[in-house]
């Protein structure tokens, strides 16, 4: 037993000596620029895990940006090909995650950007950019650690919805949705914006309670001054939903139903 303990202690000491010696290869460091866009050096590290880390310093020697490139030989599948972190006086303010092809095929997301409050470090919002042909992106806003609003942008859309905005409650359930329409839709259909409200019953079943349509000035001039149409949804057990419609003018005056 005593000899076994001696051998164990000796083995442990040999391990400690090995991992503290020069036998472990160090990261290879190279200064690739003496003066970068931030006014300081750019330093590149070739890591032993087959990743490449590039640090951009400002004129005062503070880290302004950090970029990590993950090669195909990187030992951990973290779904990333690149991660870029931006700093403001040493505080992280933005983080960009560029995903590999397999992850993008599964999720349809090619890049995610996290934006942080530079004073508190709290996440402000996250942007997700989609792969082709699913052009566009969304922005997820957070408050007190919970999602509070989600914007869906479709910048290449010429007919139909160009932006959807979902507002969430404390349970992160959608309670209001605002839709904005392209110029072509507004010109041909007359409406440029729609807002609908959602309610949840005791069983958490969602249903629309109110819907508002906003019309262009040109549409109003040709349709008795109508600026807004409000649809109220009335539900009764075992009966079809009843929709009550009310119209208003530019000044919010009631026009009839």
Coordinates of N, CA, C and O in Angstrom, one line a residue, residues 38 46 71 96 166 203 234:
X38 N -8.0 51.1 -35.3 CA -8.3 51.6 -34.0 C -7.1 52.4 -33.4 O -7.2 52.9 -32.3
X46 N -1.9 31.9 -33.4 CA -2.2 30.6 -34.0 C -2.3 29.6 -32.9 O -1.3 29.3 -32.2
X71 N -11.2 26.5 -37.7 CA -11.0 25.7 -38.9 C -11.7 24.4 -38.8 O -12.3 24.0 -37.8
X96 N -20.6 38.9 -32.8 CA -21.1 38.4 -34.1 C -20.7 36.9 -34.2 O -19.6 36.6 -34.0
X166 N -43.6 42.0 -33.2 CA -44.4 41.3 -32.2 C -44.0 41.9 -30.8 O -42.8 42.0 -30.4
X203 N -56.8 28.3 -20.6 CA -56.0 27.1 -21.2 C -54.9 27.6 -22.0 O -54.3 26.8 -22.8
X234 N -65.8 38.9 -31.3 CA -66.6 38.4 -30.2 C -66.8 36.9 -30.3 O -67.2 36.4 -31.3

